[in-house]
Structures are given as structure tokens and as C-alpha cells.
Short mmCIF file of C-alpha atoms in Angstrom, two decimals:
data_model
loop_
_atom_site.label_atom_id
_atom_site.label_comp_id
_atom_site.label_asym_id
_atom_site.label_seq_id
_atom_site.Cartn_x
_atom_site.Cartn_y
_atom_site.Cartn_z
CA UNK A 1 3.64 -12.20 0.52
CA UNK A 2 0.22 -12.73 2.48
CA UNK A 3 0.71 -9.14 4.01
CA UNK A 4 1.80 -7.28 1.23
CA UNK A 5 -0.40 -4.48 0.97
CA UNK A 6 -1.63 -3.45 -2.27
CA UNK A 7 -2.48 0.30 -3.91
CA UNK A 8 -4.67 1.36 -6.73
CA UNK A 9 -2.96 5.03 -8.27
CA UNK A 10 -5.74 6.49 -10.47
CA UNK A 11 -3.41 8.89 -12.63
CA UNK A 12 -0.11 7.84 -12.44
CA UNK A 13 1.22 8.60 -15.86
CA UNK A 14 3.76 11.54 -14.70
CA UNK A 15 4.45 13.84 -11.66
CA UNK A 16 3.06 13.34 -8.40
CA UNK A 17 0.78 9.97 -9.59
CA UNK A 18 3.99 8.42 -11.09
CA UNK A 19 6.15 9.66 -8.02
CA UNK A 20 3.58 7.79 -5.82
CA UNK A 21 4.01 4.61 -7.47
CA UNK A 22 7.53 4.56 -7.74
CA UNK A 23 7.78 5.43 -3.82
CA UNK A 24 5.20 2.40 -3.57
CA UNK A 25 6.90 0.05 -5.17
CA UNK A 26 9.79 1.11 -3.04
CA UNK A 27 8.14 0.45 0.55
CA UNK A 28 7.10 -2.64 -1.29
CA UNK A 29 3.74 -2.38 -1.74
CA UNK A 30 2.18 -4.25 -4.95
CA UNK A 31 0.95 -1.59 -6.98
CA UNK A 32 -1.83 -1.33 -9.59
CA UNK A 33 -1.42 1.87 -11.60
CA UNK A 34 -3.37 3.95 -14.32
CA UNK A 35 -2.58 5.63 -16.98
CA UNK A 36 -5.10 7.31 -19.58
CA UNK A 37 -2.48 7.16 -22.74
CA UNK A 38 0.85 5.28 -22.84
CA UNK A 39 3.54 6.27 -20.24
CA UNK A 40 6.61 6.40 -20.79
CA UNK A 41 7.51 6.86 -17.40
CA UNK A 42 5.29 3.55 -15.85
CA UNK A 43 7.06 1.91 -18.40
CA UNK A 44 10.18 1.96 -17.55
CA UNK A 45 9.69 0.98 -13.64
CA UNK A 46 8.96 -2.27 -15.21
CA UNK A 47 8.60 -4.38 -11.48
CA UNK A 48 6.54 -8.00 -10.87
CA UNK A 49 5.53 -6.13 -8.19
CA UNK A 50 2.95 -3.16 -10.56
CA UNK A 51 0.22 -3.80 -12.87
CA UNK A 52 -0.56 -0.94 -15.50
CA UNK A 53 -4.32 -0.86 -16.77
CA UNK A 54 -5.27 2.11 -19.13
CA UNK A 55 -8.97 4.44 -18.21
CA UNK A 56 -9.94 8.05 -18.25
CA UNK A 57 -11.82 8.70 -15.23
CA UNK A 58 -14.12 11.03 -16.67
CA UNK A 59 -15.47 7.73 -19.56
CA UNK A 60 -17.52 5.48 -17.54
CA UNK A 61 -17.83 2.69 -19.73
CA UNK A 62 -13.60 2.86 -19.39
CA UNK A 63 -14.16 2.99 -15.61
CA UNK A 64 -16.47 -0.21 -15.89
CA UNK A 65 -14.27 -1.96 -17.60
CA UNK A 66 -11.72 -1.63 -16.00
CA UNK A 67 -13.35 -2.49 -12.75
CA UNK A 68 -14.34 -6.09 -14.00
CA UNK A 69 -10.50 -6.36 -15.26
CA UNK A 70 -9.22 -5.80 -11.13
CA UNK A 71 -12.18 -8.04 -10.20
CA UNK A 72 -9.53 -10.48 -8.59
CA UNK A 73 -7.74 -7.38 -6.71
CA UNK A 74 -8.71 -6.07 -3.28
CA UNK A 75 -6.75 -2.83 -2.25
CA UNK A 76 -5.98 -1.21 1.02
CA UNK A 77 -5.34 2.10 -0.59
CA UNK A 78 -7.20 3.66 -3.63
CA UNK A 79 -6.03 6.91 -4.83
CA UNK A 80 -7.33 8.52 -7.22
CA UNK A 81 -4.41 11.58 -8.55
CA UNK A 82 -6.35 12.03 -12.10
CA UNK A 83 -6.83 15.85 -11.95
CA UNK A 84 -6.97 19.15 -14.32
CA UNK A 85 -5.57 23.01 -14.17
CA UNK A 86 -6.99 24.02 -17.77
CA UNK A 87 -6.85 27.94 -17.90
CA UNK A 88 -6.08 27.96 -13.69
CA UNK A 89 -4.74 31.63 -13.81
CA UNK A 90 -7.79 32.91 -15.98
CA UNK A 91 -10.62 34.09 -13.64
CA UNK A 92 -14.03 32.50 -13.84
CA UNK A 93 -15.97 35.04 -16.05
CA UNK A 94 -12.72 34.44 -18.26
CA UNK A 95 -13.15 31.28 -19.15
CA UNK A 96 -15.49 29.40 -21.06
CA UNK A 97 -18.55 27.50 -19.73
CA UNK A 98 -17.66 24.01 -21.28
CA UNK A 99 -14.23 24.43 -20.03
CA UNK A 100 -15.15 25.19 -16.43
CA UNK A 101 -17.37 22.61 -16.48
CA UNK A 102 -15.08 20.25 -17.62
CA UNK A 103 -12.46 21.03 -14.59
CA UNK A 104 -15.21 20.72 -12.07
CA UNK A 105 -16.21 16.91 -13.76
CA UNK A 106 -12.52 15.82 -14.06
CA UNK A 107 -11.34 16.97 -10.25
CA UNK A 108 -14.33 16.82 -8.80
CA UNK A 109 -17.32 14.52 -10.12
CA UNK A 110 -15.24 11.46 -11.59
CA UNK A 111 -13.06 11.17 -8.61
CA UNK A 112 -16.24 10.46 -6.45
CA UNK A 113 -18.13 8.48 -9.32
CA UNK A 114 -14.97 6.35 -10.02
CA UNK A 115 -14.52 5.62 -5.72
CA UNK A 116 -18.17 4.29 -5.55
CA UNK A 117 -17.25 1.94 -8.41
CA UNK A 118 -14.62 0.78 -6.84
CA UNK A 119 -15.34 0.59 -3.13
CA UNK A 120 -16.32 -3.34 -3.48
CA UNK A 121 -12.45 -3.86 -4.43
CA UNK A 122 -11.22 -1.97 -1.29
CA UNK A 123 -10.28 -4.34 1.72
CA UNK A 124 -12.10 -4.03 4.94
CA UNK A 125 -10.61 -0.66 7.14
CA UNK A 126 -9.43 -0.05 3.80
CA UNK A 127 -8.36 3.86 2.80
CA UNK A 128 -10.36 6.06 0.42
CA UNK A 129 -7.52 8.78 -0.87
CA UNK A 130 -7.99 12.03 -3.15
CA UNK A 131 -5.95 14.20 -4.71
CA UNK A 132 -6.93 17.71 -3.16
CA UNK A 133 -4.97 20.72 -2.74
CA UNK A 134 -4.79 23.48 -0.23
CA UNK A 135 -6.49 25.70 -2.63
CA UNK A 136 -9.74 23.94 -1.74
CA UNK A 137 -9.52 25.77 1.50
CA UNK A 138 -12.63 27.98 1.97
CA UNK A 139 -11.49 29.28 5.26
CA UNK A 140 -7.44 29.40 3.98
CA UNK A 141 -8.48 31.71 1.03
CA UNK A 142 -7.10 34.70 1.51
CA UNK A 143 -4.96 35.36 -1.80
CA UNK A 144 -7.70 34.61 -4.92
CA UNK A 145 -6.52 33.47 -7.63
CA UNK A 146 -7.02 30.18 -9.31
CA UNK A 147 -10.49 30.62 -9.14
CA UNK A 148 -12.09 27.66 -11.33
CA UNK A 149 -9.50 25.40 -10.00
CA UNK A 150 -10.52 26.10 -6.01
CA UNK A 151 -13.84 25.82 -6.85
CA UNK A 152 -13.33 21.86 -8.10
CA UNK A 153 -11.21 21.05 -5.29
CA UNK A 154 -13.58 22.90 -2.82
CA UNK A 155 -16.11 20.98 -4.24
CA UNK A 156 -14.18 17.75 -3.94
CA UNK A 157 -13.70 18.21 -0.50
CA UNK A 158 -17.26 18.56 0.06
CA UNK A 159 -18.04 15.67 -2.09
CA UNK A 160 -15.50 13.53 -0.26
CA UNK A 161 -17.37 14.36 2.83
CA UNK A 162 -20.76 13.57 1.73
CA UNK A 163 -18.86 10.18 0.43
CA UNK A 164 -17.47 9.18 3.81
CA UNK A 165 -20.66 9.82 5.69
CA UNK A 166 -23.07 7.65 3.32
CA UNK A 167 -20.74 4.51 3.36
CA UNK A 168 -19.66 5.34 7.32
CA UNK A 169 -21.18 1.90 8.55
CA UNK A 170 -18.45 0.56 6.23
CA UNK A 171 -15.30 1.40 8.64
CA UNK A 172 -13.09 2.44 5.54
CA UNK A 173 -11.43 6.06 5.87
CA UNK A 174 -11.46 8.80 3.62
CA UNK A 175 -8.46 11.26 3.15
CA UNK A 176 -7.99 14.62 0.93
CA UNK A 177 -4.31 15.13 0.73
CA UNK A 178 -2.22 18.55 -0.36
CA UNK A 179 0.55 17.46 -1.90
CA UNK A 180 2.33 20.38 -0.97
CA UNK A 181 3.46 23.27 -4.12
CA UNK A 182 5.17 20.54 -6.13
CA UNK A 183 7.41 21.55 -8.93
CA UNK A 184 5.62 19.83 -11.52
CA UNK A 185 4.30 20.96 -14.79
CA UNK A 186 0.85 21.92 -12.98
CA UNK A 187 3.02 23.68 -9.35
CA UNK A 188 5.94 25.38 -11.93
CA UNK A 189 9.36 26.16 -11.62
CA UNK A 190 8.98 28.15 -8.94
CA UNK A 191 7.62 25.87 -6.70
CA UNK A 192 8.20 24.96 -3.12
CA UNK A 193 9.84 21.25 -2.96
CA UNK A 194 9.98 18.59 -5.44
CA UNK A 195 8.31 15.72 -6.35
CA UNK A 196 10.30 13.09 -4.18
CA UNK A 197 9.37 15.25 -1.08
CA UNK A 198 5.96 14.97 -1.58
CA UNK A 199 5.32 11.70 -2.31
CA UNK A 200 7.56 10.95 0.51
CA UNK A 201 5.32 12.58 2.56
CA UNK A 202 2.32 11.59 1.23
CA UNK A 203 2.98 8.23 1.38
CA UNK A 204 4.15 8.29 5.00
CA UNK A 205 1.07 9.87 5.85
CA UNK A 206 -1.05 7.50 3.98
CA UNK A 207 0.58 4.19 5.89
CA UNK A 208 0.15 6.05 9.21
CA UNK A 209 -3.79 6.57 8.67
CA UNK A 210 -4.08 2.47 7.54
CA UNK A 211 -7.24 1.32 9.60
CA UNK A 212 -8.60 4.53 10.71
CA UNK A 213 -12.32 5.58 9.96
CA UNK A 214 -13.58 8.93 9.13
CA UNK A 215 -12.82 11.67 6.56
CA UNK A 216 -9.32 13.98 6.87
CA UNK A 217 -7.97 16.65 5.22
CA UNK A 218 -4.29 16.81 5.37
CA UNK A 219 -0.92 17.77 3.58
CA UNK A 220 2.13 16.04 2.89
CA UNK A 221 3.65 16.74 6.37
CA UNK A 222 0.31 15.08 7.84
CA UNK A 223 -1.11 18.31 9.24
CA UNK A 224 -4.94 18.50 9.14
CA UNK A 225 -5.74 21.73 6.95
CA UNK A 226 -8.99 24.08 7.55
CA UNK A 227 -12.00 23.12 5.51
#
């Protein structure tokens, strides 16, 4: 179909990135999806309709390559999911340097790094999505907690920003989306809703920003969240 739209999911092996394509694939959209070891889970959707490539966002030759293997693709929506908690409930001084380091490059420097790759396979108006989290709220801190794990969405956000106003003459759109408190193996047990009400959400929200410039920070339900 001429106007079937067509997603990128950067990190779509399990939870919330599988969820997404599944809910896709559903409102049927084509779908390319990434995984960065075998899942079992994109496996068995097995539809014409989704292509599975295999990267690591944070390996840039993977990220090239793959690149040149989509170079027939153009997408209206790239999202990239690919994110880390490691040691989330440790505070900073707690845990080590190369660690912390390594959360801030995985959720916050390889998302950008891997959009600017990318951005000559996104269709015109096209949509710029990223996995952030309401726990990159400066101004909506008022618990703690988590602390190396806001700090690499915080600096996403900023990032994202930064992003959206160099490439502004372009007319794509940017959005950082909170999934909501997913019960997932990052969000727990205990969490608020599950993964089918998120990416419900999210994907609802996604269709209804489709053509719209400028950079937004949202969650599931579509409401715009304090920087």
C-alpha cells in the first residue's frame, strides 16, 4: 500500500520496544525492528508486514551498517527504545565510574548519535521519537532516587532539544515520550499499568503528532510533562 506508513523500533527485543511493534503491526504499519541478540519474542510475530535487522546502538560500526542495509527504507517514525537501568536504586557515589558512564552513553549519547545517522532515511515531516521517562524531569523531582538513571534521561532530554533545534529548517518533529510505570522487568511488579496500556498510548500519541514540527515531551496519555 502507497500510504502505508512505515516505523523504525530501535530496541524492540522485549517489553515496551516489542509491545510497540506488535501494536504497529496491528494499526498496520510496516515495521522495521531491532534487536541487539536474537529475540525470541520478534520471532514469533513472524508478519510480511516487519523486517528484523540486528545492532547495538552504543557500536557504531553496527549502527553504520546497518544504515546502508535500510538504504532502500524511508520511515515516518524512528524510535529509538534501546535504553539501560544498571544499578538504578544505587546512588551516584555508589556506583562505579565506568558503569555510570556507560548508562549515560547507552540512554543518552547513542540515542542522539544513532538519530543523526539516520535522519536521511526519515520521510519529509517525518517524527524523531525517544524513549524518555518522567524521571528526566528536573522540575518534577521531588522524590530522589534513581539518581544515575535521571541524570541520562535528563540529559537526553536536553540532547533531544539541542537535536531538534540544529536540524529545525528540516520540518521533522522531535518527541520524548514517558511510557508511563510499566510493569516490565526495568518498572517491576509493582508497577502502575501494563505493557499493552502503554504502548497503546504511546502509539496513539505518536500517530496524532504525524506532521508536526518542534520538540515535545509527553507521556503515554499525550500530556506534555515539565522539563
Amino acid at each position: 500500500m502507497a500510504d502505508q506508513k512505515n516505523a523504525l523500533i530501535v530496541g524492540a527485543s522485549r517489553g515496551l520496544g516489542l509491545g510497540l511493534v506488535e501494536t504497529f503491526l496491528q494499526r498496520g504499519w510496516r515495521v522495521t525492528a531491532t534487536q541487539r541478540s536474537p529475540s525470541p519474542g520478534l520471532a514469533a510475530l513472524a508478519s510480511d508486514a516487519l523486517r528484523v535487522e540486528t545492532a547495538d546502538i552504543d557500536d557504531d560500526s553496527a549502527v553504520s551498517s546497518l544504515h546502508e542495509k535500510l538504504s532502500g527504507e524511508r520511515y515516518d517514525l524512528i524510535f529509538v527504545v534501546a535504553g539501560v537501568a544498571t544499578q538504578a536504586h544505587d546512588p551516584l557515589h555508589a556506583v562505579p565510574r565506568d558503569v555510570a558512564a556507560q548508562v549515560y552513553l547507552t540512554n543518552a549519547i547513542s540515542p542522539i548519535r544513532f538519530a543523526e545517522t539516520f535522519l536521511d532515511r526519515l520521510a519529509p515531516t517525518g517524527l524523531v521519537a525517544f524513549m524518555s521517562s518522567i524521571l528526566g524531569s528536573v522540575g518534577l523531582n521531588e522524590s530522589g532516587g534513581w539518581e544515575n538513571y535521571r541524570a541520562s534521561k535528563a540529559a537526553l532530554n536536553t540532547l533531544a532539544r539541542s537535536f531538534e533545534i540544529r536540524h529545525r529548517d528540516a520540518g521533522f518533529g522531535v518527541m520524548l515520550m514517558h511510557p508511563g510505570w510499566v510493569r516490565t522487568e526495568m518498572g517491576g511488579a509493582d508497577a502502575d499499568i501494563d505493557v499493552g496500556t502503554s504502548v497503546t498510548g504511546m502509539t496513539h500519541v505518536i500517530e496524532s503528532h504525524l506532521g508536526q514540527a518542534g520538540c515535545v515531551y509527553v507521556d503515554y496519555t499525550g500530556k506534555t510533562l515539565d522539563w
